[in-house]
């Protein structure tokens, strides 16, 4: 598969300026836990950066929606592998979060297919992780459970 075809399937990667490599973002308005926390005073999602600024531009919103839809594509794992291969670092969800157990399993498959890449997955979706055997988590994937409230211990 060519990178051009992979970008078409997945919606492409993002390039967050504060990260050492590319990332994959989804719409923050579709965060399962975050869309509740956004209305909670003192939560880390209150005033979410991914619900304002450039994220409100129509072209950005459309790109995020395409990426969300792409999670259902049967070649998503292969396409993401093509885009990430050779990258030293990769962040999952610089906006947005896990959508399902299958989404998490697909990320595991991409990590296994790109062993030279260090993957980082911050998430608030503990319910999906609780269903996983810790032994199936790829060694090159760091999963960071994010707290719901500011200054809350992990």
PDB file of C-alpha atoms in Angstrom, residues 7 25 34 43 45 49 62 66 68-69 82 95 98 103 118 121-122 124-126 134-135 137-138 145 149:
ATOM      1  CA  UNK A   7      -3.645   8.787   3.977  1.00  0.00           C
ATOM      2  CA  UNK A  25      -6.322  12.863  16.240  1.00  0.00           C
ATOM      3  CA  UNK A  34     -14.553  13.797  27.793  1.00  0.00           C
ATOM      4  CA  UNK A  43     -12.074  18.701  35.246  1.00  0.00           C
ATOM      5  CA  UNK A  45     -11.686  18.547  29.961  1.00  0.00           C
ATOM      6  CA  UNK A  49      -8.230  23.015  23.748  1.00  0.00           C
ATOM      7  CA  UNK A  62     -14.296  17.652   8.542  1.00  0.00           C
ATOM      8  CA  UNK A  66     -13.169  11.582   8.392  1.00  0.00           C
ATOM      9  CA  UNK A  68     -13.337   8.966  13.141  1.00  0.00           C
ATOM     10  CA  UNK A  69     -15.213   7.318  10.283  1.00  0.00           C
ATOM     11  CA  UNK A  82       2.283   2.314   6.403  1.00  0.00           C
ATOM     12  CA  UNK A  95      -7.288  15.206  20.436  1.00  0.00           C
ATOM     13  CA  UNK A  98     -10.425   5.620  22.314  1.00  0.00           C
ATOM     14  CA  UNK A 103     -10.226   0.516  18.327  1.00  0.00           C
ATOM     15  CA  UNK A 118       7.734   4.203  20.540  1.00  0.00           C
ATOM     16  CA  UNK A 121      -1.484   6.544  24.223  1.00  0.00           C
ATOM     17  CA  UNK A 122      -2.951   8.892  26.831  1.00  0.00           C
ATOM     18  CA  UNK A 124      -9.439   8.455  30.003  1.00  0.00           C
ATOM     19  CA  UNK A 125     -11.227   5.326  28.766  1.00  0.00           C
ATOM     20  CA  UNK A 126     -10.267   2.919  31.552  1.00  0.00           C
ATOM     21  CA  UNK A 134      -1.939  -6.706  30.385  1.00  0.00           C
ATOM     22  CA  UNK A 135       0.229  -9.312  28.649  1.00  0.00           C
ATOM     23  CA  UNK A 137      -0.152  -4.771  25.414  1.00  0.00           C
ATOM     24  CA  UNK A 138       2.718  -4.323  22.956  1.00  0.00           C
ATOM     25  CA  UNK A 145      -4.289   6.863  32.188  1.00  0.00           C
ATOM     26  CA  UNK A 149      -9.802  16.251  37.634  1.00  0.00           C
TER      27      UNK A 149
END
